[in-house]
Short mmCIF file of C-alpha atoms in Angstrom, two decimals:
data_model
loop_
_atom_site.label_atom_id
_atom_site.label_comp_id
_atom_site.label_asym_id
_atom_site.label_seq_id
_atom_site.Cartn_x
_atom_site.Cartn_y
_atom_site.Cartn_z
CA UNK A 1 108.90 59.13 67.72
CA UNK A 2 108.19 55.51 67.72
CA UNK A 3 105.56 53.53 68.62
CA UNK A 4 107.77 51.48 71.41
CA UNK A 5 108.82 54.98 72.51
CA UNK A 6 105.24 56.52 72.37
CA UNK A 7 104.39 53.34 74.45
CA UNK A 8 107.11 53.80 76.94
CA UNK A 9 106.72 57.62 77.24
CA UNK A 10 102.58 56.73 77.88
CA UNK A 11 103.68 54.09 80.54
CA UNK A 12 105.56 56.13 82.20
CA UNK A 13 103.30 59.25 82.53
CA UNK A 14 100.61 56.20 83.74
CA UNK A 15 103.05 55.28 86.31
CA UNK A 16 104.31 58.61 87.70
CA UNK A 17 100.55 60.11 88.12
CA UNK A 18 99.67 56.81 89.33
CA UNK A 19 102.33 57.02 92.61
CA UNK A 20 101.34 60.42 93.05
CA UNK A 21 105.92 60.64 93.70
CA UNK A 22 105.46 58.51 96.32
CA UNK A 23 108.93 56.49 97.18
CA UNK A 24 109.73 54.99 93.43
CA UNK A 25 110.75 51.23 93.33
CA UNK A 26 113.64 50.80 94.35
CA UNK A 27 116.43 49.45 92.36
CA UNK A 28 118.14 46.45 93.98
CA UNK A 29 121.26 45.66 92.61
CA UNK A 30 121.25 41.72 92.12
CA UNK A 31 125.32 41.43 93.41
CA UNK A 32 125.06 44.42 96.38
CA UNK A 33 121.47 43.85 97.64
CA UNK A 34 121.48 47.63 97.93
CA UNK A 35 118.28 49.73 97.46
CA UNK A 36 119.15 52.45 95.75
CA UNK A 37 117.33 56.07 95.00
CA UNK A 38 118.74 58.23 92.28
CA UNK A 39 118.74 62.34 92.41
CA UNK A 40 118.49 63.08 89.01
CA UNK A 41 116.43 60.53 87.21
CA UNK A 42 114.51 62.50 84.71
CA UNK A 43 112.04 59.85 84.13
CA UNK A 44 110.30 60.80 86.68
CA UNK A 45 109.23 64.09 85.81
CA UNK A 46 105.73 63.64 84.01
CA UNK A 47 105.95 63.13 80.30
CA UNK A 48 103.92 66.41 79.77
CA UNK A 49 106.37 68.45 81.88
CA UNK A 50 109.33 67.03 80.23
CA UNK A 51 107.91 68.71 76.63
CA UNK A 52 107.51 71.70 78.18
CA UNK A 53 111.02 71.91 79.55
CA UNK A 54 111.95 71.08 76.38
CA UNK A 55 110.38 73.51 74.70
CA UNK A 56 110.63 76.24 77.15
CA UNK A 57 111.95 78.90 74.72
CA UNK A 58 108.66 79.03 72.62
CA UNK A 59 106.79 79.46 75.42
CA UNK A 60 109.10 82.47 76.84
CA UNK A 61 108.67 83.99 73.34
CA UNK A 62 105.09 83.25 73.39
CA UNK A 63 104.71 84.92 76.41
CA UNK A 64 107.44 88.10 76.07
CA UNK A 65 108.27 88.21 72.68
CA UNK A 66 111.46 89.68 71.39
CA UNK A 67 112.63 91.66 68.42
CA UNK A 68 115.08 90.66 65.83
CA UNK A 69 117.27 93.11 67.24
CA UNK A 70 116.84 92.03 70.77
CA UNK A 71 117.46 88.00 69.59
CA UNK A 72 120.92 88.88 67.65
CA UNK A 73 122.02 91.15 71.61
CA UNK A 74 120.50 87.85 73.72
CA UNK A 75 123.92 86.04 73.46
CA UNK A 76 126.34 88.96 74.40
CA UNK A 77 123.75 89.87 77.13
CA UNK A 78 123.67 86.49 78.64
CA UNK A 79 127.36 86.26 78.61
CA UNK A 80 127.54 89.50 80.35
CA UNK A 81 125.64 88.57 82.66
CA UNK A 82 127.28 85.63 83.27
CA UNK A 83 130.43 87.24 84.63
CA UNK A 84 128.45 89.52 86.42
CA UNK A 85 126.86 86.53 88.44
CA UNK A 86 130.84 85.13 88.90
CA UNK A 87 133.69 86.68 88.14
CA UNK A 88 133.16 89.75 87.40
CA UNK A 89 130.38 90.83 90.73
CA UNK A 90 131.53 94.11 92.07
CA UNK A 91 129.80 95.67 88.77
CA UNK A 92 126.39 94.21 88.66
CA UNK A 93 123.77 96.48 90.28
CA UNK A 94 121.41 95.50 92.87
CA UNK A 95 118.56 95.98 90.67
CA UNK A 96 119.93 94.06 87.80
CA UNK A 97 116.88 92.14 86.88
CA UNK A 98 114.68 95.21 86.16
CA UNK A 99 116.23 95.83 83.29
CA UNK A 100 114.94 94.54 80.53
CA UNK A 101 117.92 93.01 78.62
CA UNK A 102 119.30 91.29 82.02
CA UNK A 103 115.68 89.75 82.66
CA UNK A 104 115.93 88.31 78.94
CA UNK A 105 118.57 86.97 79.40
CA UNK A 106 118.20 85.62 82.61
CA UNK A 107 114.78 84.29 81.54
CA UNK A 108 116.35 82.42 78.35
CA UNK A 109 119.25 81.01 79.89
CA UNK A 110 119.83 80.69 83.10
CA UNK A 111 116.14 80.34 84.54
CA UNK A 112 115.72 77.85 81.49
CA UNK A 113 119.29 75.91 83.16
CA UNK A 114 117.36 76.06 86.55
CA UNK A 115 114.27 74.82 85.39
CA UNK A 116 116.35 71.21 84.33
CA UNK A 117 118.00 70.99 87.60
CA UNK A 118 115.11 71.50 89.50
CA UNK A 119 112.53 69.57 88.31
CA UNK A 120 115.13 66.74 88.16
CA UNK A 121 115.98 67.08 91.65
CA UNK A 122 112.03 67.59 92.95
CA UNK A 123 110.99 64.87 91.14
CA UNK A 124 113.20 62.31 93.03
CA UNK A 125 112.56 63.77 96.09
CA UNK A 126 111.03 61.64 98.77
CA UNK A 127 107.30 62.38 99.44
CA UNK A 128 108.19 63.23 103.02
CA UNK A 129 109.81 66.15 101.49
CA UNK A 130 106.73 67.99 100.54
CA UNK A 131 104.33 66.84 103.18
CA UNK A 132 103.91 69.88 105.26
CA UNK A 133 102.21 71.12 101.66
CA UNK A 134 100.23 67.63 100.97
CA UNK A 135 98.61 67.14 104.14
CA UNK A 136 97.64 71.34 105.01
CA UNK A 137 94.14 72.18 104.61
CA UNK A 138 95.18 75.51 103.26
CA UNK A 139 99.14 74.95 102.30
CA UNK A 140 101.35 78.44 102.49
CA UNK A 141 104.47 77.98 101.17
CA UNK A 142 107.00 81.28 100.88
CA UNK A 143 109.74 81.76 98.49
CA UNK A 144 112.52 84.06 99.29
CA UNK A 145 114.35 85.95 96.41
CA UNK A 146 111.60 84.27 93.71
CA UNK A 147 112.77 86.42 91.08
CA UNK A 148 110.87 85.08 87.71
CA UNK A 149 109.68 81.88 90.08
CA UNK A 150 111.72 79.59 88.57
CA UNK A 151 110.77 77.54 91.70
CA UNK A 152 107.75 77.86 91.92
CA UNK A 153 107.51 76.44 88.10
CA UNK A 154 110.09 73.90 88.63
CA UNK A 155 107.47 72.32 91.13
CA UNK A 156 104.39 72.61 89.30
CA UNK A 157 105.96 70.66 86.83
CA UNK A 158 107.65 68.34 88.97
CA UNK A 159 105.31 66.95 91.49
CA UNK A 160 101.62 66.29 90.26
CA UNK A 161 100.41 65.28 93.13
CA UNK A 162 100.87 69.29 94.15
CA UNK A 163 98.74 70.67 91.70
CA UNK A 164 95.84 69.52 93.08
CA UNK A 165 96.68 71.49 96.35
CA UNK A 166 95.44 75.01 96.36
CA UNK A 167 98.61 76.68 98.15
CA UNK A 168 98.91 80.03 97.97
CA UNK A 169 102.77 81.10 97.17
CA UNK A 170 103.94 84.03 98.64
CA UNK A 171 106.64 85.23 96.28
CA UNK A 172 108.85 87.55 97.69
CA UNK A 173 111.79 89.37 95.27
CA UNK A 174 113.65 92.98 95.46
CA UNK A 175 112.15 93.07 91.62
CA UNK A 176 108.76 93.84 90.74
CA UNK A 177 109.45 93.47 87.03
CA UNK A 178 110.91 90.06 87.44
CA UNK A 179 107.80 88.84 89.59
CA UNK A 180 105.32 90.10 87.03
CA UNK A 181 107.40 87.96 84.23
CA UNK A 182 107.75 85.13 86.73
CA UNK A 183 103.79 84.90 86.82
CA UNK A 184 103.17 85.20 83.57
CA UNK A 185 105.48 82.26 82.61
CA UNK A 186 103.76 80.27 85.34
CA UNK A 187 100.33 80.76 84.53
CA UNK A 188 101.08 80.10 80.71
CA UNK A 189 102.88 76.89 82.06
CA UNK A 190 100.09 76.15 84.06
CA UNK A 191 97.51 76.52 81.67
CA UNK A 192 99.18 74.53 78.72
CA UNK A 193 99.12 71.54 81.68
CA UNK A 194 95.40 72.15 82.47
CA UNK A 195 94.51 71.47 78.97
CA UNK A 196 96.19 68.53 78.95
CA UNK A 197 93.63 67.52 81.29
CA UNK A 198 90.35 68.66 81.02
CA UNK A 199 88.79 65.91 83.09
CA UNK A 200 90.46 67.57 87.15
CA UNK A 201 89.27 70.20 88.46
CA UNK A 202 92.76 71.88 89.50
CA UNK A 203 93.25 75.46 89.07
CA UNK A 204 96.49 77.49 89.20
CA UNK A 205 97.97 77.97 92.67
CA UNK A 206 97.90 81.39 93.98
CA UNK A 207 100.35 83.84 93.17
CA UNK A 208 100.70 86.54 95.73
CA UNK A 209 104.42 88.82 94.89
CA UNK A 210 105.84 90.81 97.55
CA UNK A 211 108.79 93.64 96.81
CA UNK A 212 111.19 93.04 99.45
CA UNK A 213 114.15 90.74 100.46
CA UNK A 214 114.56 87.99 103.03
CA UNK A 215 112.73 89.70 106.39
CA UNK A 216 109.82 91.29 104.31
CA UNK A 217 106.22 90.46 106.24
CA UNK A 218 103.74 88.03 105.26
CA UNK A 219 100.58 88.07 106.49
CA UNK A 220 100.31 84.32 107.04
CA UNK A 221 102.18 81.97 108.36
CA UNK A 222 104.01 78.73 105.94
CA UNK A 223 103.82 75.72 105.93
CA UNK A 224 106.85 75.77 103.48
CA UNK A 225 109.73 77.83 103.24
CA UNK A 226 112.16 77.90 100.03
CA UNK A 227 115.10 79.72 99.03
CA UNK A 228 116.74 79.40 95.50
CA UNK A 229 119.87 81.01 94.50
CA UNK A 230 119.81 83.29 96.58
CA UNK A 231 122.40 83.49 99.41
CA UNK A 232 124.89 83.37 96.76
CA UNK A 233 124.14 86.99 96.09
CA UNK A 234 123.63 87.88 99.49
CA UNK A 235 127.13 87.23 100.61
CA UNK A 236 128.62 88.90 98.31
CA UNK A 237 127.44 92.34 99.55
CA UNK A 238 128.21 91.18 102.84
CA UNK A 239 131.53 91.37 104.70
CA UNK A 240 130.40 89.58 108.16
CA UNK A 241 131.50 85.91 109.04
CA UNK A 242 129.77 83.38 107.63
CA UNK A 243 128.41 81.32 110.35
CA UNK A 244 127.13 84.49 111.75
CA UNK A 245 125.35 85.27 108.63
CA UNK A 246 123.95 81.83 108.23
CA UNK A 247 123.02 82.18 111.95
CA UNK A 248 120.80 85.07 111.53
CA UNK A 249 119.47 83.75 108.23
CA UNK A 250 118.02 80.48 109.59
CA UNK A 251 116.38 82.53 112.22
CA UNK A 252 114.68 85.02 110.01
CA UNK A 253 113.56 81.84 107.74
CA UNK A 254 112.18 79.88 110.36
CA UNK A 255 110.09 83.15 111.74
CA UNK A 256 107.97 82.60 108.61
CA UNK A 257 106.87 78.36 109.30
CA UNK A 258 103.66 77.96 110.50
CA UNK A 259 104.27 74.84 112.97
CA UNK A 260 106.32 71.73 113.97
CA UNK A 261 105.18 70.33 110.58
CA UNK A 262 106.88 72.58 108.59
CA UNK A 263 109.62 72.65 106.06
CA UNK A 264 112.92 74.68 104.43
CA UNK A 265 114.28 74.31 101.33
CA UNK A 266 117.82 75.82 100.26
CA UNK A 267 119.33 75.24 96.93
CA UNK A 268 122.42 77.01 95.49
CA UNK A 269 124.87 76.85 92.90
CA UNK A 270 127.59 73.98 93.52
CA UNK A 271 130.58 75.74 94.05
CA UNK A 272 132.35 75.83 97.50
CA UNK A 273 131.26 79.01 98.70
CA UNK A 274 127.93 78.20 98.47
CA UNK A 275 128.23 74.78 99.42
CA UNK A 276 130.07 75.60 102.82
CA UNK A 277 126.97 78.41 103.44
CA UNK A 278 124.59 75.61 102.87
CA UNK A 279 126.14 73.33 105.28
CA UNK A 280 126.29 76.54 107.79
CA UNK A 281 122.28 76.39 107.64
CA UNK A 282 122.05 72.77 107.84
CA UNK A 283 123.77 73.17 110.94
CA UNK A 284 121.97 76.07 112.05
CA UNK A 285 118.62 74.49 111.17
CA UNK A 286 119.61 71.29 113.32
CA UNK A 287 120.62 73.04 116.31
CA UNK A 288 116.66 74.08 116.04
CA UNK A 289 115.60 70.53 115.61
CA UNK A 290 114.97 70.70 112.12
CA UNK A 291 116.60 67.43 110.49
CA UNK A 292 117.62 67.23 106.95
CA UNK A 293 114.88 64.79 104.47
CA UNK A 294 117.60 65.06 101.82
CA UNK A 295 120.39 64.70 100.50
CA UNK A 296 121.96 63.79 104.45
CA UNK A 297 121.12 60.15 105.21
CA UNK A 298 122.39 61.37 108.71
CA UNK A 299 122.31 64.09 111.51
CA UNK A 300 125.83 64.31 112.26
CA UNK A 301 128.64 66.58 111.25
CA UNK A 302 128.97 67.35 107.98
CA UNK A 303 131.57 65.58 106.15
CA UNK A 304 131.68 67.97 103.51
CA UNK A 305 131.33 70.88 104.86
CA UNK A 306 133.95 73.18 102.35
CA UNK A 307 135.89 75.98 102.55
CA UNK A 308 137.21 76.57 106.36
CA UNK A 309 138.14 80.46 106.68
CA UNK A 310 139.30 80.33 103.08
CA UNK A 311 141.78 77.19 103.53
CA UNK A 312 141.21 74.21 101.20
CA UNK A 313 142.59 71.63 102.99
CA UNK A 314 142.45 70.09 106.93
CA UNK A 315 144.39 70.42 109.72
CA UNK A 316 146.22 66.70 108.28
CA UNK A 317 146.47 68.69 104.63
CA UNK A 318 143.88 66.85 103.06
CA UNK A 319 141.92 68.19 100.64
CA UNK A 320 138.36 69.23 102.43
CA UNK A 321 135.42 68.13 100.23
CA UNK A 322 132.16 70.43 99.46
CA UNK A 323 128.60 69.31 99.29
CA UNK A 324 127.52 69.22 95.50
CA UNK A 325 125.95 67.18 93.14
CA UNK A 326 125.87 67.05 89.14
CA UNK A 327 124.46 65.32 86.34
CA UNK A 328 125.39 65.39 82.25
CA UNK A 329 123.66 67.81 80.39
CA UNK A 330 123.65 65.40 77.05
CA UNK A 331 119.30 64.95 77.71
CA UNK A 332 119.41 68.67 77.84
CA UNK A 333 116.88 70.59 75.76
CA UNK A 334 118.66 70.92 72.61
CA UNK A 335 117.74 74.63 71.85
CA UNK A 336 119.56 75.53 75.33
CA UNK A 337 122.44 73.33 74.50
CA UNK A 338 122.53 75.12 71.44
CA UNK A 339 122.16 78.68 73.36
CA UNK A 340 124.92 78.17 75.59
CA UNK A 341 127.00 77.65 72.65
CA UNK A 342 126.42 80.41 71.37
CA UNK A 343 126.37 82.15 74.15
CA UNK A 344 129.96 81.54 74.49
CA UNK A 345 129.30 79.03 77.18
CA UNK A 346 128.81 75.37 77.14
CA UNK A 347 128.06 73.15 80.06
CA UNK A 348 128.59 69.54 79.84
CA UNK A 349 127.75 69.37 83.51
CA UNK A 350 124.61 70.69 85.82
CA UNK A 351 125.23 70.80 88.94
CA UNK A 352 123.73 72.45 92.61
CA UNK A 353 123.92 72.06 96.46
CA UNK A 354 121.15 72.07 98.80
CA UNK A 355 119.02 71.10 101.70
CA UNK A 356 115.49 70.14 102.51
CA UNK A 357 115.03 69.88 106.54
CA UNK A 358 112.10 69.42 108.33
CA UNK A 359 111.15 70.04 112.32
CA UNK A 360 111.54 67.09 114.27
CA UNK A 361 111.97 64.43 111.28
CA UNK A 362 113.89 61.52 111.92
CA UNK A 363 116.19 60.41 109.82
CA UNK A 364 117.02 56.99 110.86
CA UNK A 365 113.44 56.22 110.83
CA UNK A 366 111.47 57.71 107.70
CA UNK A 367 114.66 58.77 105.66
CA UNK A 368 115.90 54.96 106.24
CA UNK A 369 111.74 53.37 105.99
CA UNK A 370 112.51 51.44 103.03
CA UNK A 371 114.37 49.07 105.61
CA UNK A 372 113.46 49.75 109.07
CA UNK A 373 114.72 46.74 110.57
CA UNK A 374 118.30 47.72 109.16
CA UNK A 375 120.51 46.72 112.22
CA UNK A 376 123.17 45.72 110.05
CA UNK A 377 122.39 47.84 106.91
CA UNK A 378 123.09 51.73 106.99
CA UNK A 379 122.94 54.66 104.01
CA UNK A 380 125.39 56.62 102.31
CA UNK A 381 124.98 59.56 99.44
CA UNK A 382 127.09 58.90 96.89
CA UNK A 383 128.39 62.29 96.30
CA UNK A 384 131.16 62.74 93.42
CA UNK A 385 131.46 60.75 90.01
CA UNK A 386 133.70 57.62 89.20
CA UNK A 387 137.29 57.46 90.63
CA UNK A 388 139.67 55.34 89.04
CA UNK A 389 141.65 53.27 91.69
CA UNK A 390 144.56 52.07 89.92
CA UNK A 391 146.13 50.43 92.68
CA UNK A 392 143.52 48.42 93.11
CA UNK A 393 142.51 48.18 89.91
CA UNK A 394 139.07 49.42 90.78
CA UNK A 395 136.95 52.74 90.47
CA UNK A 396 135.02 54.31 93.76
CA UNK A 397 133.39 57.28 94.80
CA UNK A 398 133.44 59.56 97.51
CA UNK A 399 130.14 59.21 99.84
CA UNK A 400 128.79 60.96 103.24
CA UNK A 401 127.80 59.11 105.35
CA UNK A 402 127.00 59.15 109.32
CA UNK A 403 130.56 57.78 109.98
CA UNK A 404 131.68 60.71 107.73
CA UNK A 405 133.42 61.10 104.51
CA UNK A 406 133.15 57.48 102.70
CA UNK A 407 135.60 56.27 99.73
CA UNK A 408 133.18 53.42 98.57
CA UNK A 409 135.25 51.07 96.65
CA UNK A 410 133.17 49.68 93.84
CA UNK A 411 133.93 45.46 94.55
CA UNK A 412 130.18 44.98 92.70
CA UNK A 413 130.29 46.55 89.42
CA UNK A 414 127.39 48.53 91.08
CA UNK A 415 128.21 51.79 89.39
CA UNK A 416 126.21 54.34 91.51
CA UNK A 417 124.95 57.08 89.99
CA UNK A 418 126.46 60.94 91.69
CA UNK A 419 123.70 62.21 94.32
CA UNK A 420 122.53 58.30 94.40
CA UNK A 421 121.34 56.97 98.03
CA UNK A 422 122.52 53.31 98.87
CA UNK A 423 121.67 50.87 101.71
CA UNK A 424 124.91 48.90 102.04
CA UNK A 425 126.13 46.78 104.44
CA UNK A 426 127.30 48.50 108.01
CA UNK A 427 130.84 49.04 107.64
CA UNK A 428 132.98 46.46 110.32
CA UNK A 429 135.95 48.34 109.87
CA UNK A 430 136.34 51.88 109.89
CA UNK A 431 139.59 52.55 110.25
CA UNK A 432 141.23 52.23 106.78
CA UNK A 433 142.17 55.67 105.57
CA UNK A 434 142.38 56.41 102.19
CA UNK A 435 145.76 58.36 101.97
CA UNK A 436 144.83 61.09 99.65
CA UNK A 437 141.38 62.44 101.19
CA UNK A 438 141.63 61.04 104.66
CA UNK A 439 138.18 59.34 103.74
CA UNK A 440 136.94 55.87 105.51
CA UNK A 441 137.48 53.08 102.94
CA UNK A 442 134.30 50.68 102.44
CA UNK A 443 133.49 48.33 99.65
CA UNK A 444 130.39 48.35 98.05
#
């Protein structure tokens, strides 16, 4: 490394324990005027958690170990399971993470993949999004389907200012043997970060596993609920209609929340099915007066809500748009680049959908606080990549918004970033279509 690297990498560990993840700076593009917060920035994650993302495997080896025999079977197994997890479903058991090649495998790759996206994605959070943890005297937070707590990890290493919180996780998985790996990862994780710095007194945060699924008692009540990856699963055992399911669902999450304060977090793959299920409970959870911190810069219908009783497009025939944001994989750790090759599977692109929604919040006024006189000025989530515009000789991107579905027309070279939230200018006219999506045209 060099020394104007070494000197970057220490400024920017300075600066990120130094904010504590409050708001970053935001960017203002000189030609829009638009403040601007990315989802993805991994600059933000603290230099010392970036190493050990990047060298996750050694730790996973330092902590479980494998034989030479079990190292040459990891690729087949992970690609097994891979189709099991997608296209191939009806023959993965229940109980697939007890045994001991699927929890490799799932451990190497795809809890190693999950670990990337979520520590990008809690990093860039807004604070608000973890203050039902920040300001409890005795923070509870409850994880649903925890599995090896790849959560749990992902925000250890994501948000400093947490460590220093003694909250007691109540980890709650259908697999014992995947818990018991979980915290054994987490306390080596934890550990190697507590010897980075001597000088605080933090300790570990509490690890308390519970065999059960989604319903299981806890004796306390949260002050944070989470779910990761897991309703994916859950539907797929389950013939009843969606909507009822995610009905039910956000009722049995919110029986665990401690109080007004509190929060729910739902993350899932980003494909359609589990984007539409995610915009289910962010309905569900708003009919409750819960109000989504991120990624909605509104509390209106969702404009990408997905797949509608298995149809693709509208009642006009355009193409309906689902909820998901990705990022490029080239800043990946190169030993799981190198896995998933492998492995038989390469990703060029990350990608997940999800919700954070708090009782009570209000988005106009803290989601929007970077400009709270804003009369004229209103935010949009840029959610797709580039697209080209020959007609107009321009590129755009598709954005939600509280008007609904956006095609932002890119007039200021300001090149947004996918899952990137801009103030722009309030829209005048709203009733240019663009003919292929049906989206609202607006320049930006």
């Amino acid at each position: 490394m060099s020394q104007e690297e070494k000197a970057q990498e220490t400024f920017a560990h300075k600066n990120e324990r130094k904010q504590s993840h409050v708001y970053r700076k935001e960017k203002v593009s000189k030609k829009s005027a638009s403040i601007r917060r990315e989802m993805f920035d991994e600059k933000l994650i603290p230099a010392e958690s970036r190493k050990i993302i990047e060298n996750f495997d050694k730790i996973v080896s330092e902590t479980r170990g494998m034989s030479g025999k079990q190292k040459v079977a990891l690729y087949s197994l992970i690609k097994n399971l891979s189709h099991q997890l997608t296209d191939d479903r009806n023959s993965r058991r229940l109980g697939y993470m007890n045994e001991a090649g699927f929890l490799s495998a799932y451990i190497n790759y795809f809890m190693w993949w999950n670990l990337v996206r979520l520590t990008r994605l809690f990093a860039n959070l807004p604070k608000t999004a973890f203050e039902s943890l920040e300001k409890s005297e005795k923070p509870v937070a409850v994880d649903i389907g925890s599995g090896t707590l790849t959560l749990v990890i992902a925000l250890y290493l994501a948000r400093p200012s947490l460590r220093a919180k003694k909250i007691t996780w109540y980890c709650v998985d259908l697999s014992q043997t995947a818990l018991n790996a979980g915290e054994e990862l987490y306390l080596s994780v934890a550990a190697m970060l507590l010897r980075n710095e001597p000088e605080t007194e933090e300790t570990p945060w509490k690890i308390i596993r519970i065999k059960g699924a989604l319903g299981a008692k806890i004796k306390e009540k949260a002050d944070f609920v989470s779910c990761g990856n897991v309703f994916n699963e859950i539907l797929q055992r389950n013939e009843q209609p969606t909507d009822f399911l995610a009905k039910k669902y956000t009722a049995e999450l919110l029986s665990y929340l401690k109080d007004e304060n509190s929060t729910v977090f739902l993350v899932e793959p980003g494909e359609p099915h589990s984007a539409r299920f995610i915009s289910l409970m962010r309905d569900a959870l708003i009919r409750q007066n819960f109000s989504p911190v991120a990624p909605c810069p509104h509390v209106e219908e969702c404009p990408m809500a997905g797949r509608t009783n298995g149809k693709t497009t509208d009642r006009y025939g355009k193409n309906i748009k689902w909820c998901n944001f990705a990022f490029d994989t080239d800043s990946a750790p190169k030993n799981l680049l190198k896995l998933s090759e492998k492995s038989g599977l390469p990703k060029e692109r990350a990608s997940l959908s999800f919700v954070i929604s708090k009782k009570d919040y209000r988005v106009t006024s803290d989601n929007d606080k970077l400009s709270r006189s804003a009369g004229e000025k209103a935010f949009i989530r840029i959610a797709s990549d580039f697209i080209r515009l020959p007609e107009l000789h321009k590129s755009g991107y598709y954005a939600c918004s509280q008007f609904g579905l956006l095609l932002a027309v890119d007039e200021s070279h300001v090149q947004p970033k996918n899952g990137e939230l801009l103030q722009i200018k309030r829209p005048e006219n709203l009733s240019e279509r663009d003919k292929k999506s049906g989206a609202i045209v607006v320049k930006i």
